[in-house]
Amino acid sequence: MADTIDWPPPRQPRRRRGLPILLGIVAVLLFGGGSILSYYVDALWFASLGVGDVFWTTLRLQGQTFTLFAAATFAILYGSFVALKPASLGELAGLPILINGQPIKLPVEPVIRLASLGGALVIAAVTGAAMMSEWSVLALYRQAGSEAVRSAAPMVDPIFGRPLAFYLFTLPAWQLVSGWLMTLSVIVGAVAGFFVMITGGTRVLGGRRDTSAAAWRGLSIAYAFVMLMLAIRVYLGRFDNLFEDHTIFAGVTYTEAHVTLTGMLVVSIALGIGAALALINAVAAPRVRWMVLAIAPAAICYIGVGVMSWYVTSFIVKPNELVREAPFISHNIEMTRKAFALDRVEQHPFPAESGVEAVDAPHNQDTLQNIRLWDWRALQDTLRQIQEIRTYYDFPDIDIDRYVVNGSVRQMMLAARELNVEKLPESSRNWINEKLIYTHGYGVTMNPVNGFTPEGLPTLVLANMPVQSTIPALKVTRPEIYFGELTNTDVYVKTRQKEFNYPQGETNSLTSYEGNGGILLGGFFRRLIIALDRGDLAKLPFSDDVTAESRLLMRRNIRERVAALAPFLTFDEDPYVIVGDDGRLSWMMDGYTTSESYPYARHFRLGRNRVNYMRNSVKAIVDAYDGTTSFYVFDAEDPIIAAYRGIFPSLFKDGSTMPPGMRKHVRYPELMLQMQASVYGLYHMTDPGVFYNREDLWSVATEGGSTNERGQAAQAMEPNFVLMTLPGESTTEFVEILPFTPANRNNLIGWIAGRSDGEHYGKTVVYDFPKTKLVDGPLQVEARIDQNAQLSGQLSLWNQQGSHVRRGGLLVIPVGRALLYAEPIYLQAERSPMPELRLVVLALQDRLAYGPTFEVAMAALFGNGQSTLATAPNAPSPPPSTSGGQASAAVSASAPAPVATDLNGVISAAAKDLADYQRLTAEGKLGEAGQKLDALKQKLETLNRRGTAAR
């Protein structure tokens, strides 16, 4: 056998260490340098927005969290190794390994010590990084006792009597820390078991060897630590029952309240006793049987609790489930309504009458003059054809807001004209064009929601480049859009290169950025760091166009921008553009605080998450030119935003400080209304018996869709913004509404409204229809439209003549004491993506009418041949033709045709009327075609009478 070699070998003379040090520096730059540079650039970015303290506060909290948990993890793990390592470890034989073909025995203790040290360091680093990502949980825990949080969350839960702040802030932190300690206890227990294994500890049972008793003692201590942490986890797990969703309701049930919660407390105490027994076992002579006996009381209690829970559920609850669960159902209803602010909802009856007199047109002119006939999808397609001007412009969305026009409030639709660098010609896709020249979009379009030209196109009050306004009070003084929904790339401004502003005939209008937004590039070294971080190393440092005064505009996408500043908020996916009183363009976004740990509240789906608490507490405003971003708090009763204001006091401002020019454009958030409508459909039932049986379950009304074809499945209606006078109110308001239907039925049962103006902002109102009255829902009204013989025939004819019919979304609008249904119908050529309005369909409960304009359709609906509308400011003049339809036949205001003096003349005139009818129908001139059709009918009746007389 070959001789063994001692290890480690004798030390050799120290060699040069310059190369390893250099390699280490290179590794840091390659693997860690990116993060360091990102932190530096982020610090510059936050400072450029005036909220540098937000960055440093976040970094400080993250650093403290990482340091605390990494150090504690290392101390616990490596300290446990030192404490648990048996003294006999050094007596073990070495570990034989082969090095260069020679057997070498490594001493066990140094190897294990080195492995333990490395393992503790790695686990500590991973744990620190994982806990650092949860920095907000610990930061909120520190705010739980603040006066602002306590005043915003005064309520307590009905089971444990704990305040709301405990569930939102304290409990998550306790669960986080206990989970961390539980993991460490398992690792320490595994280390102790390893020491018992390698020291041959099983022989201690026979008493023949005492050298491994220390290893067993260490295992018993580690076992006690595991049981203690398990006891804490079971104790904290009792509170999780408040968040559990059941089939009928959410929260603690009868069985859990009377058995499970007490049982879990008993199990937790039993585990604590077992931990004490394990410690006693460690102090005395360690025995395996005592370790087994330590867990026995907890196991017996756990089984007993399970059996008792089964018995109570099966023989006490189920035979009388409603009676037993009624108090707990009441808790769930009350807490869920509070979690989604439904306890603030005002409920009123709405008569939903059917006659035209119920519309009360003279007193509801503001509503009738602002009914949205432009479907936003149709308008978007139209604007892309008539207002994009160049292929690299786009209108990513259509927004709805209200503006004062000639002294009256009008509902308007706005679209921002943004520049999409992805649509630049391939030959123009280079660094200079994308980073220095094509830097921004330009201007907005604005049109009344019911404004149409005689050709069926939108009546634009803001349009073109440069922006032109048809209303002196509406102007755009700073049309450049550097920050928007499509601005996904970085750009450099204030360079020697002029920026493209807008096309101007054969030339282009050029400009230079005049704002103070962005990061100052400064000298070469700072520019180099920014280039490394932003991936512009090959261009930025060496560009002659970039100077020390140039600025980097980054995070220009407004969604990315607000998410970077306030990552703890959930933001609405539909920001809307605002034309301010000073002519500047701004974006407004709704920010939400959410939680999944509101006691006794049911969870609902919000995107990819499940939440059981939601508040629209923040409005974010982003200036489209310089990127200035402000967060305004609008819900002082939200404990979550109160806690974050305590952490970042400089980030948030009171809603009362919002500039008046912005405040008047605040609107009820769409996502909040959709969530509240979903929750209210179930939780408007406040009686436990009705709730248990789902006797009055509601859902958001559905419609057939608003695309080219109607064969698609029904989908939930989108919230609709309307200018209207709510029942019982005396002023016109900007309101967001959604109708309800009973579950699995199509008739309407009520509607919910979110108020947006003045002191009423944020209030929600629900109007209930009489239970004894059947009110048509959207699908039923659409079926009435499809079943109208004359109207469906006209639509079929249009679909066969090189074009196709495009139906807009059906609107359900409360007017007076009635519901008015409105659906625009557009005609779109096969080779053109631009739809044009050709028909407006209106309906009440007992009648249906249509016409080429809203005025004509209203006249037909009311059956008086004259419009019931007053002249709206800046409304387009309707075409001279008039036509309409009622439930069973078209309504016409045409005069009788002259009677021909002879039979041949009547036949010729009838043939001409038929030819004119076919031509006008093909041209989409439905009003004139209707007149020709009526004239043709009269001539045919004349021929019929003459034929009868001749016989």
Coordinates of N, CA and C in Angstrom, one line a residue, residues 154 305 308 453 532 537 543 549 676 739 779:
P154 N -59.5 52.2 12.5 CA -59.9 52.1 13.9 C -60.6 50.8 14.2
V305 N -58.3 17.3 17.3 CA -58.9 18.5 16.8 C -59.6 18.1 15.4
M308 N -62.7 16.1 16.0 CA -63.8 16.9 16.6 C -64.4 17.8 15.5
T453 N -69.5 65.1 -39.0 CA -69.6 65.9 -40.2 C -70.7 65.2 -41.0
L532 N -22.7 53.1 -20.1 CA -22.6 51.7 -19.6 C -23.9 51.2 -19.1
L537 N -22.8 52.4 -24.9 CA -21.4 52.6 -24.8 C -20.7 52.9 -26.1
S543 N -20.1 60.8 -29.2 CA -21.0 61.6 -30.1 C -20.6 63.1 -30.0
E549 N -24.3 69.9 -21.5 CA -25.6 70.4 -21.1 C -26.7 69.5 -21.6
Q676 N -65.8 47.1 -7.9 CA -66.9 47.3 -7.0 C -68.2 46.7 -7.6
P739 N -74.5 48.9 -15.8 CA -75.8 48.3 -15.5 C -75.6 46.9 -15.0
L779 N -78.5 42.8 -24.3 CA -78.7 41.7 -25.3 C -80.1 41.7 -25.9

